[in-house]
JSON list of C-alpha atoms in Angstrom, two decimals:
[
{"chain": "A", "resi": 7, "resn": "UNK", "atom": "CA", "xyz": [232.63, 53.12, -11.05]},
{"chain": "A", "resi": 8, "resn": "UNK", "atom": "CA", "xyz": [234.44, 53.02, -7.71]},
{"chain": "A", "resi": 9, "resn": "UNK", "atom": "CA", "xyz": [233.91, 54.28, -4.17]},
{"chain": "A", "resi": 10, "resn": "UNK", "atom": "CA", "xyz": [235.03, 54.05, -0.56]},
{"chain": "A", "resi": 11, "resn": "UNK", "atom": "CA", "xyz": [232.76, 54.18, 2.49]},
{"chain": "A", "resi": 12, "resn": "UNK", "atom": "CA", "xyz": [233.51, 54.49, 6.19]},
{"chain": "A", "resi": 13, "resn": "UNK", "atom": "CA", "xyz": [232.13, 52.20, 8.90]},
{"chain": "A", "resi": 14, "resn": "UNK", "atom": "CA", "xyz": [229.02, 54.39, 9.15]},
{"chain": "A", "resi": 15, "resn": "UNK", "atom": "CA", "xyz": [228.31, 53.73, 5.46]},
{"chain": "A", "resi": 16, "resn": "UNK", "atom": "CA", "xyz": [229.18, 57.31, 4.46]},
{"chain": "A", "resi": 17, "resn": "UNK", "atom": "CA", "xyz": [231.00, 57.90, 1.18]},
{"chain": "A", "resi": 18, "resn": "UNK", "atom": "CA", "xyz": [234.57, 59.08, 1.65]},
{"chain": "A", "resi": 19, "resn": "UNK", "atom": "CA", "xyz": [235.62, 58.92, -2.03]},
{"chain": "A", "resi": 20, "resn": "UNK", "atom": "CA", "xyz": [233.96, 58.34, -5.43]},
{"chain": "A", "resi": 21, "resn": "UNK", "atom": "CA", "xyz": [235.27, 58.45, -8.98]},
{"chain": "A", "resi": 22, "resn": "UNK", "atom": "CA", "xyz": [233.95, 60.30, -12.03]},
{"chain": "A", "resi": 23, "resn": "UNK", "atom": "CA", "xyz": [232.03, 57.25, -13.29]},
{"chain": "A", "resi": 24, "resn": "UNK", "atom": "CA", "xyz": [230.15, 57.19, -9.98]},
{"chain": "A", "resi": 25, "resn": "UNK", "atom": "CA", "xyz": [229.27, 60.85, -10.52]},
{"chain": "A", "resi": 26, "resn": "UNK", "atom": "CA", "xyz": [227.99, 60.20, -14.06]},
{"chain": "A", "resi": 27, "resn": "UNK", "atom": "CA", "xyz": [225.78, 57.32, -12.95]},
{"chain": "A", "resi": 28, "resn": "UNK", "atom": "CA", "xyz": [224.45, 58.96, -9.79]},
{"chain": "A", "resi": 29, "resn": "UNK", "atom": "CA", "xyz": [224.02, 62.33, -11.47]},
{"chain": "A", "resi": 30, "resn": "UNK", "atom": "CA", "xyz": [225.84, 64.00, -8.55]},
{"chain": "A", "resi": 31, "resn": "UNK", "atom": "CA", "xyz": [229.24, 65.68, -8.33]},
{"chain": "A", "resi": 32, "resn": "UNK", "atom": "CA", "xyz": [231.79, 63.98, -6.04]},
{"chain": "A", "resi": 33, "resn": "UNK", "atom": "CA", "xyz": [231.52, 66.83, -3.52]},
{"chain": "A", "resi": 34, "resn": "UNK", "atom": "CA", "xyz": [227.74, 66.27, -3.39]},
{"chain": "A", "resi": 35, "resn": "UNK", "atom": "CA", "xyz": [228.29, 62.61, -2.47]},
{"chain": "A", "resi": 36, "resn": "UNK", "atom": "CA", "xyz": [231.15, 62.73, 0.05]},
{"chain": "A", "resi": 37, "resn": "UNK", "atom": "CA", "xyz": [229.86, 62.41, 3.62]},
{"chain": "A", "resi": 38, "resn": "UNK", "atom": "CA", "xyz": [226.46, 61.13, 2.54]},
{"chain": "A", "resi": 39, "resn": "UNK", "atom": "CA", "xyz": [224.92, 57.66, 2.85]},
{"chain": "A", "resi": 40, "resn": "UNK", "atom": "CA", "xyz": [223.18, 55.62, 0.17]},
{"chain": "A", "resi": 41, "resn": "UNK", "atom": "CA", "xyz": [219.81, 56.79, 1.51]},
{"chain": "A", "resi": 42, "resn": "UNK", "atom": "CA", "xyz": [220.78, 60.33, 0.51]},
{"chain": "A", "resi": 43, "resn": "UNK", "atom": "CA", "xyz": [221.99, 59.37, -2.97]},
{"chain": "A", "resi": 44, "resn": "UNK", "atom": "CA", "xyz": [219.88, 56.52, -4.36]},
{"chain": "A", "resi": 45, "resn": "UNK", "atom": "CA", "xyz": [216.23, 55.49, -4.46]},
{"chain": "A", "resi": 46, "resn": "UNK", "atom": "CA", "xyz": [215.07, 53.99, -1.16]},
{"chain": "A", "resi": 47, "resn": "UNK", "atom": "CA", "xyz": [214.96, 50.33, -2.27]},
{"chain": "A", "resi": 48, "resn": "UNK", "atom": "CA", "xyz": [218.38, 50.58, -3.92]},
{"chain": "A", "resi": 49, "resn": "UNK", "atom": "CA", "xyz": [219.83, 52.37, -0.91]},
{"chain": "A", "resi": 50, "resn": "UNK", "atom": "CA", "xyz": [218.57, 49.72, 1.51]},
{"chain": "A", "resi": 51, "resn": "UNK", "atom": "CA", "xyz": [220.03, 46.95, -0.65]},
{"chain": "A", "resi": 52, "resn": "UNK", "atom": "CA", "xyz": [223.43, 48.67, -0.89]},
{"chain": "A", "resi": 53, "resn": "UNK", "atom": "CA", "xyz": [223.58, 49.33, 2.84]},
{"chain": "A", "resi": 54, "resn": "UNK", "atom": "CA", "xyz": [222.64, 45.73, 3.65]},
{"chain": "A", "resi": 55, "resn": "UNK", "atom": "CA", "xyz": [225.38, 44.49, 1.32]},
{"chain": "A", "resi": 56, "resn": "UNK", "atom": "CA", "xyz": [227.94, 46.78, 2.99]},
{"chain": "A", "resi": 57, "resn": "UNK", "atom": "CA", "xyz": [226.77, 45.63, 6.41]},
{"chain": "A", "resi": 58, "resn": "UNK", "atom": "CA", "xyz": [227.29, 41.98, 5.32]},
{"chain": "A", "resi": 59, "resn": "UNK", "atom": "CA", "xyz": [230.80, 42.72, 4.02]},
{"chain": "A", "resi": 60, "resn": "UNK", "atom": "CA", "xyz": [231.73, 44.42, 7.28]},
{"chain": "A", "resi": 61, "resn": "UNK", "atom": "CA", "xyz": [230.15, 41.65, 9.38]},
{"chain": "A", "resi": 62, "resn": "UNK", "atom": "CA", "xyz": [231.75, 38.77, 7.47]},
{"chain": "A", "resi": 63, "resn": "UNK", "atom": "CA", "xyz": [235.05, 40.41, 6.53]},
{"chain": "A", "resi": 64, "resn": "UNK", "atom": "CA", "xyz": [234.66, 38.79, 3.11]},
{"chain": "A", "resi": 65, "resn": "UNK", "atom": "CA", "xyz": [234.42, 40.07, -0.43]},
{"chain": "A", "resi": 66, "resn": "UNK", "atom": "CA", "xyz": [230.93, 40.14, -1.94]},
{"chain": "A", "resi": 67, "resn": "UNK", "atom": "CA", "xyz": [230.15, 39.89, -5.66]},
{"chain": "A", "resi": 68, "resn": "UNK", "atom": "CA", "xyz": [226.67, 40.92, -6.80]},
{"chain": "A", "resi": 69, "resn": "UNK", "atom": "CA", "xyz": [224.86, 41.27, -10.10]},
{"chain": "A", "resi": 70, "resn": "UNK", "atom": "CA", "xyz": [221.83, 43.48, -10.00]},
{"chain": "A", "resi": 71, "resn": "UNK", "atom": "CA", "xyz": [219.90, 46.40, -11.40]},
{"chain": "A", "resi": 72, "resn": "UNK", "atom": "CA", "xyz": [220.83, 50.01, -10.85]},
{"chain": "A", "resi": 73, "resn": "UNK", "atom": "CA", "xyz": [218.89, 53.09, -11.79]},
{"chain": "A", "resi": 74, "resn": "UNK", "atom": "CA", "xyz": [221.15, 55.50, -13.66]},
{"chain": "A", "resi": 75, "resn": "UNK", "atom": "CA", "xyz": [220.02, 59.12, -13.44]},
{"chain": "A", "resi": 76, "resn": "UNK", "atom": "CA", "xyz": [220.51, 59.85, -17.15]},
{"chain": "A", "resi": 77, "resn": "UNK", "atom": "CA", "xyz": [219.78, 56.55, -18.93]},
{"chain": "A", "resi": 78, "resn": "UNK", "atom": "CA", "xyz": [217.48, 54.64, -16.61]},
{"chain": "A", "resi": 79, "resn": "UNK", "atom": "CA", "xyz": [217.74, 51.03, -15.53]},
{"chain": "A", "resi": 80, "resn": "UNK", "atom": "CA", "xyz": [220.92, 49.04, -16.16]},
{"chain": "A", "resi": 81, "resn": "UNK", "atom": "CA", "xyz": [222.46, 45.80, -14.94]},
{"chain": "A", "resi": 82, "resn": "UNK", "atom": "CA", "xyz": [225.70, 46.06, -12.97]},
{"chain": "A", "resi": 83, "resn": "UNK", "atom": "CA", "xyz": [228.27, 43.68, -11.53]},
{"chain": "A", "resi": 84, "resn": "UNK", "atom": "CA", "xyz": [229.53, 44.95, -8.20]},
{"chain": "A", "resi": 85, "resn": "UNK", "atom": "CA", "xyz": [232.37, 43.76, -5.99]},
{"chain": "A", "resi": 86, "resn": "UNK", "atom": "CA", "xyz": [232.57, 45.02, -2.41]},
{"chain": "A", "resi": 87, "resn": "UNK", "atom": "CA", "xyz": [235.43, 44.34, -0.02]},
{"chain": "A", "resi": 88, "resn": "UNK", "atom": "CA", "xyz": [236.19, 45.33, 3.56]},
{"chain": "A", "resi": 89, "resn": "UNK", "atom": "CA", "xyz": [238.77, 48.03, 4.32]},
{"chain": "A", "resi": 90, "resn": "UNK", "atom": "CA", "xyz": [241.07, 47.26, 7.26]},
{"chain": "A", "resi": 91, "resn": "UNK", "atom": "CA", "xyz": [243.11, 49.65, 9.40]},
{"chain": "A", "resi": 92, "resn": "UNK", "atom": "CA", "xyz": [246.66, 48.91, 10.63]},
{"chain": "A", "resi": 93, "resn": "UNK", "atom": "CA", "xyz": [245.25, 47.05, 13.67]},
{"chain": "A", "resi": 94, "resn": "UNK", "atom": "CA", "xyz": [243.31, 44.67, 11.40]},
{"chain": "A", "resi": 95, "resn": "UNK", "atom": "CA", "xyz": [239.92, 46.20, 12.21]},
{"chain": "A", "resi": 96, "resn": "UNK", "atom": "CA", "xyz": [237.34, 46.74, 9.50]},
{"chain": "A", "resi": 97, "resn": "UNK", "atom": "CA", "xyz": [236.84, 50.48, 9.07]},
{"chain": "A", "resi": 98, "resn": "UNK", "atom": "CA", "xyz": [234.72, 50.57, 5.92]},
{"chain": "A", "resi": 99, "resn": "UNK", "atom": "CA", "xyz": [234.15, 49.14, 2.48]},
{"chain": "A", "resi": 100, "resn": "UNK", "atom": "CA", "xyz": [235.55, 49.60, -1.00]},
{"chain": "A", "resi": 101, "resn": "UNK", "atom": "CA", "xyz": [233.46, 48.96, -4.05]},
{"chain": "A", "resi": 102, "resn": "UNK", "atom": "CA", "xyz": [233.78, 48.75, -7.80]},
{"chain": "A", "resi": 103, "resn": "UNK", "atom": "CA", "xyz": [230.96, 48.31, -10.23]},
{"chain": "A", "resi": 104, "resn": "UNK", "atom": "CA", "xyz": [230.67, 47.95, -13.98]},
{"chain": "A", "resi": 105, "resn": "UNK", "atom": "CA", "xyz": [227.78, 48.04, -16.39]},
{"chain": "A", "resi": 106, "resn": "UNK", "atom": "CA", "xyz": [227.11, 44.55, -17.75]},
{"chain": "A", "resi": 107, "resn": "UNK", "atom": "CA", "xyz": [223.78, 45.37, -19.41]},
{"chain": "A", "resi": 108, "resn": "UNK", "atom": "CA", "xyz": [225.01, 44.80, -22.98]},
{"chain": "A", "resi": 109, "resn": "UNK", "atom": "CA", "xyz": [226.95, 41.67, -22.03]},
{"chain": "A", "resi": 110, "resn": "UNK", "atom": "CA", "xyz": [223.86, 40.16, -20.40]},
{"chain": "A", "resi": 111, "resn": "UNK", "atom": "CA", "xyz": [221.75, 41.01, -23.46]},
{"chain": "A", "resi": 112, "resn": "UNK", "atom": "CA", "xyz": [224.33, 39.32, -25.68]},
{"chain": "A", "resi": 113, "resn": "UNK", "atom": "CA", "xyz": [224.47, 36.26, -23.38]},
{"chain": "A", "resi": 114, "resn": "UNK", "atom": "CA", "xyz": [220.68, 35.97, -23.49]},
{"chain": "A", "resi": 115, "resn": "UNK", "atom": "CA", "xyz": [220.62, 36.31, -27.29]},
{"chain": "A", "resi": 116, "resn": "UNK", "atom": "CA", "xyz": [223.30, 33.62, -27.58]},
{"chain": "A", "resi": 117, "resn": "UNK", "atom": "CA", "xyz": [221.37, 31.34, -25.22]},
{"chain": "A", "resi": 118, "resn": "UNK", "atom": "CA", "xyz": [218.24, 31.74, -27.34]},
{"chain": "A", "resi": 119, "resn": "UNK", "atom": "CA", "xyz": [220.15, 31.02, -30.56]},
{"chain": "A", "resi": 120, "resn": "UNK", "atom": "CA", "xyz": [221.70, 27.91, -28.99]},
{"chain": "A", "resi": 121, "resn": "UNK", "atom": "CA", "xyz": [218.23, 26.71, -28.00]},
{"chain": "A", "resi": 122, "resn": "UNK", "atom": "CA", "xyz": [216.95, 27.24, -31.55]},
{"chain": "A", "resi": 123, "resn": "UNK", "atom": "CA", "xyz": [219.94, 25.38, -32.95]},
{"chain": "A", "resi": 124, "resn": "UNK", "atom": "CA", "xyz": [219.49, 22.54, -30.49]},
{"chain": "A", "resi": 125, "resn": "UNK", "atom": "CA", "xyz": [215.80, 22.15, -31.36]},
{"chain": "A", "resi": 126, "resn": "UNK", "atom": "CA", "xyz": [216.61, 22.19, -35.07]},
{"chain": "A", "resi": 127, "resn": "UNK", "atom": "CA", "xyz": [219.41, 19.63, -34.78]},
{"chain": "A", "resi": 128, "resn": "UNK", "atom": "CA", "xyz": [217.53, 17.38, -32.36]},
{"chain": "A", "resi": 129, "resn": "UNK", "atom": "CA", "xyz": [214.57, 17.13, -34.75]},
{"chain": "A", "resi": 130, "resn": "UNK", "atom": "CA", "xyz": [216.43, 17.12, -38.06]},
{"chain": "A", "resi": 131, "resn": "UNK", "atom": "CA", "xyz": [215.73, 13.83, -39.88]},
{"chain": "A", "resi": 132, "resn": "UNK", "atom": "CA", "xyz": [219.35, 13.35, -41.01]},
{"chain": "A", "resi": 133, "resn": "UNK", "atom": "CA", "xyz": [222.17, 12.23, -38.75]},
{"chain": "A", "resi": 134, "resn": "UNK", "atom": "CA", "xyz": [224.39, 15.05, -37.55]},
{"chain": "A", "resi": 135, "resn": "UNK", "atom": "CA", "xyz": [227.65, 14.75, -35.65]},
{"chain": "A", "resi": 136, "resn": "UNK", "atom": "CA", "xyz": [229.85, 17.51, -34.24]},
{"chain": "A", "resi": 137, "resn": "UNK", "atom": "CA", "xyz": [233.46, 16.38, -34.37]},
{"chain": "A", "resi": 138, "resn": "UNK", "atom": "CA", "xyz": [236.40, 18.27, -32.87]},
{"chain": "A", "resi": 139, "resn": "UNK", "atom": "CA", "xyz": [239.58, 18.84, -34.90]},
{"chain": "A", "resi": 140, "resn": "UNK", "atom": "CA", "xyz": [241.31, 16.06, -32.98]},
{"chain": "A", "resi": 141, "resn": "UNK", "atom": "CA", "xyz": [238.68, 13.57, -34.20]},
{"chain": "A", "resi": 142, "resn": "UNK", "atom": "CA", "xyz": [236.71, 13.33, -30.97]},
{"chain": "A", "resi": 143, "resn": "UNK", "atom": "CA", "xyz": [232.95, 13.33, -31.27]},
{"chain": "A", "resi": 144, "resn": "UNK", "atom": "CA", "xyz": [231.31, 16.09, -29.27]},
{"chain": "A", "resi": 145, "resn": "UNK", "atom": "CA", "xyz": [227.68, 15.48, -30.15]},
{"chain": "A", "resi": 146, "resn": "UNK", "atom": "CA", "xyz": [225.44, 13.25, -32.26]},
{"chain": "A", "resi": 147, "resn": "UNK", "atom": "CA", "xyz": [221.75, 13.92, -32.82]},
{"chain": "A", "resi": 148, "resn": "UNK", "atom": "CA", "xyz": [218.99, 11.30, -32.39]},
{"chain": "A", "resi": 149, "resn": "UNK", "atom": "CA", "xyz": [218.78, 10.70, -36.16]},
{"chain": "A", "resi": 150, "resn": "UNK", "atom": "CA", "xyz": [222.49, 9.78, -36.14]},
{"chain": "A", "resi": 151, "resn": "UNK", "atom": "CA", "xyz": [221.84, 7.23, -33.40]},
{"chain": "A", "resi": 152, "resn": "UNK", "atom": "CA", "xyz": [218.83, 5.86, -35.33]},
{"chain": "A", "resi": 153, "resn": "UNK", "atom": "CA", "xyz": [220.86, 5.62, -38.56]},
{"chain": "A", "resi": 154, "resn": "UNK", "atom": "CA", "xyz": [223.90, 3.89, -37.11]},
{"chain": "A", "resi": 155, "resn": "UNK", "atom": "CA", "xyz": [222.70, 2.34, -33.88]},
{"chain": "A", "resi": 156, "resn": "UNK", "atom": "CA", "xyz": [225.47, 3.87, -31.78]},
{"chain": "A", "resi": 157, "resn": "UNK", "atom": "CA", "xyz": [225.60, 6.85, -29.44]},
{"chain": "A", "resi": 158, "resn": "UNK", "atom": "CA", "xyz": [228.46, 8.66, -27.67]},
{"chain": "A", "resi": 159, "resn": "UNK", "atom": "CA", "xyz": [228.58, 6.02, -24.94]},
{"chain": "A", "resi": 160, "resn": "UNK", "atom": "CA", "xyz": [229.68, 3.53, -27.60]},
{"chain": "A", "resi": 161, "resn": "UNK", "atom": "CA", "xyz": [232.52, 5.62, -29.07]},
{"chain": "A", "resi": 162, "resn": "UNK", "atom": "CA", "xyz": [234.39, 8.87, -28.54]},
{"chain": "A", "resi": 163, "resn": "UNK", "atom": "CA", "xyz": [236.59, 9.24, -31.62]},
{"chain": "A", "resi": 164, "resn": "UNK", "atom": "CA", "xyz": [236.19, 8.85, -35.37]},
{"chain": "A", "resi": 165, "resn": "UNK", "atom": "CA", "xyz": [238.45, 5.77, -35.51]},
{"chain": "A", "resi": 166, "resn": "UNK", "atom": "CA", "xyz": [236.31, 3.98, -32.90]},
{"chain": "A", "resi": 167, "resn": "UNK", "atom": "CA", "xyz": [233.13, 4.87, -34.79]},
{"chain": "A", "resi": 168, "resn": "UNK", "atom": "CA", "xyz": [234.56, 3.64, -38.11]},
{"chain": "A", "resi": 169, "resn": "UNK", "atom": "CA", "xyz": [235.48, 0.31, -36.49]},
{"chain": "A", "resi": 170, "resn": "UNK", "atom": "CA", "xyz": [231.92, -0.07, -35.21]},
{"chain": "A", "resi": 171, "resn": "UNK", "atom": "CA", "xyz": [230.18, 0.92, -38.45]},
{"chain": "A", "resi": 172, "resn": "UNK", "atom": "CA", "xyz": [232.65, -0.86, -40.75]},
{"chain": "A", "resi": 173, "resn": "UNK", "atom": "CA", "xyz": [233.83, -3.92, -38.79]},
{"chain": "A", "resi": 174, "resn": "UNK", "atom": "CA", "xyz": [235.48, -5.45, -41.90]},
{"chain": "A", "resi": 175, "resn": "UNK", "atom": "CA", "xyz": [238.95, -3.90, -42.11]},
{"chain": "A", "resi": 176, "resn": "UNK", "atom": "CA", "xyz": [239.18, -3.93, -45.94]},
{"chain": "A", "resi": 177, "resn": "UNK", "atom": "CA", "xyz": [235.73, -2.42, -46.35]},
{"chain": "A", "resi": 178, "resn": "UNK", "atom": "CA", "xyz": [236.60, 0.23, -43.74]},
{"chain": "A", "resi": 179, "resn": "UNK", "atom": "CA", "xyz": [239.74, 1.24, -45.72]},
{"chain": "A", "resi": 180, "resn": "UNK", "atom": "CA", "xyz": [237.71, 1.58, -48.92]},
{"chain": "A", "resi": 181, "resn": "UNK", "atom": "CA", "xyz": [235.10, 3.69, -47.12]},
{"chain": "A", "resi": 182, "resn": "UNK", "atom": "CA", "xyz": [237.80, 5.97, -45.70]},
{"chain": "A", "resi": 183, "resn": "UNK", "atom": "CA", "xyz": [239.41, 6.30, -49.13]},
{"chain": "A", "resi": 184, "resn": "UNK", "atom": "CA", "xyz": [236.07, 7.41, -50.61]},
{"chain": "A", "resi": 185, "resn": "UNK", "atom": "CA", "xyz": [235.77, 10.08, -47.94]},
{"chain": "A", "resi": 186, "resn": "UNK", "atom": "CA", "xyz": [239.06, 11.70, -48.92]}
]
């Protein structure tokens, strides 16, 4: 959604997405302040953010809840910027906002799955190593360190690890050949 406000925090333009979320037609919003559109706590927050943008002259990025008239609470990312006139004076604010509710849910689900994976791998009794396509080791679990006696501070790539684990060159070649 998008909107413009004057220096008195009154809406001078809103788009259709703003209308859907607020539950008000554009003509019902124009000329009004946040206190006349949103719940009191929301309105105070929005006005304070606008005041900060106008005071600082800097863009403000916020993530926070918003109460949508039809669907209830959602999480939005909002960017507010000052509007300048031809003399360089701040005469209002412009804002855009997008619903990030589903993205945040997905990020949280991914975070939880990563935590589960980490716990599983950290406690798995067999050595596990994550190796990038270029042969660089990204991660080794504690069982790997226990098995081989080396951690990522000792080596970064597969060739280095093979030299450590198989110091005898001939034996190392045979071990590599078995792997292929």
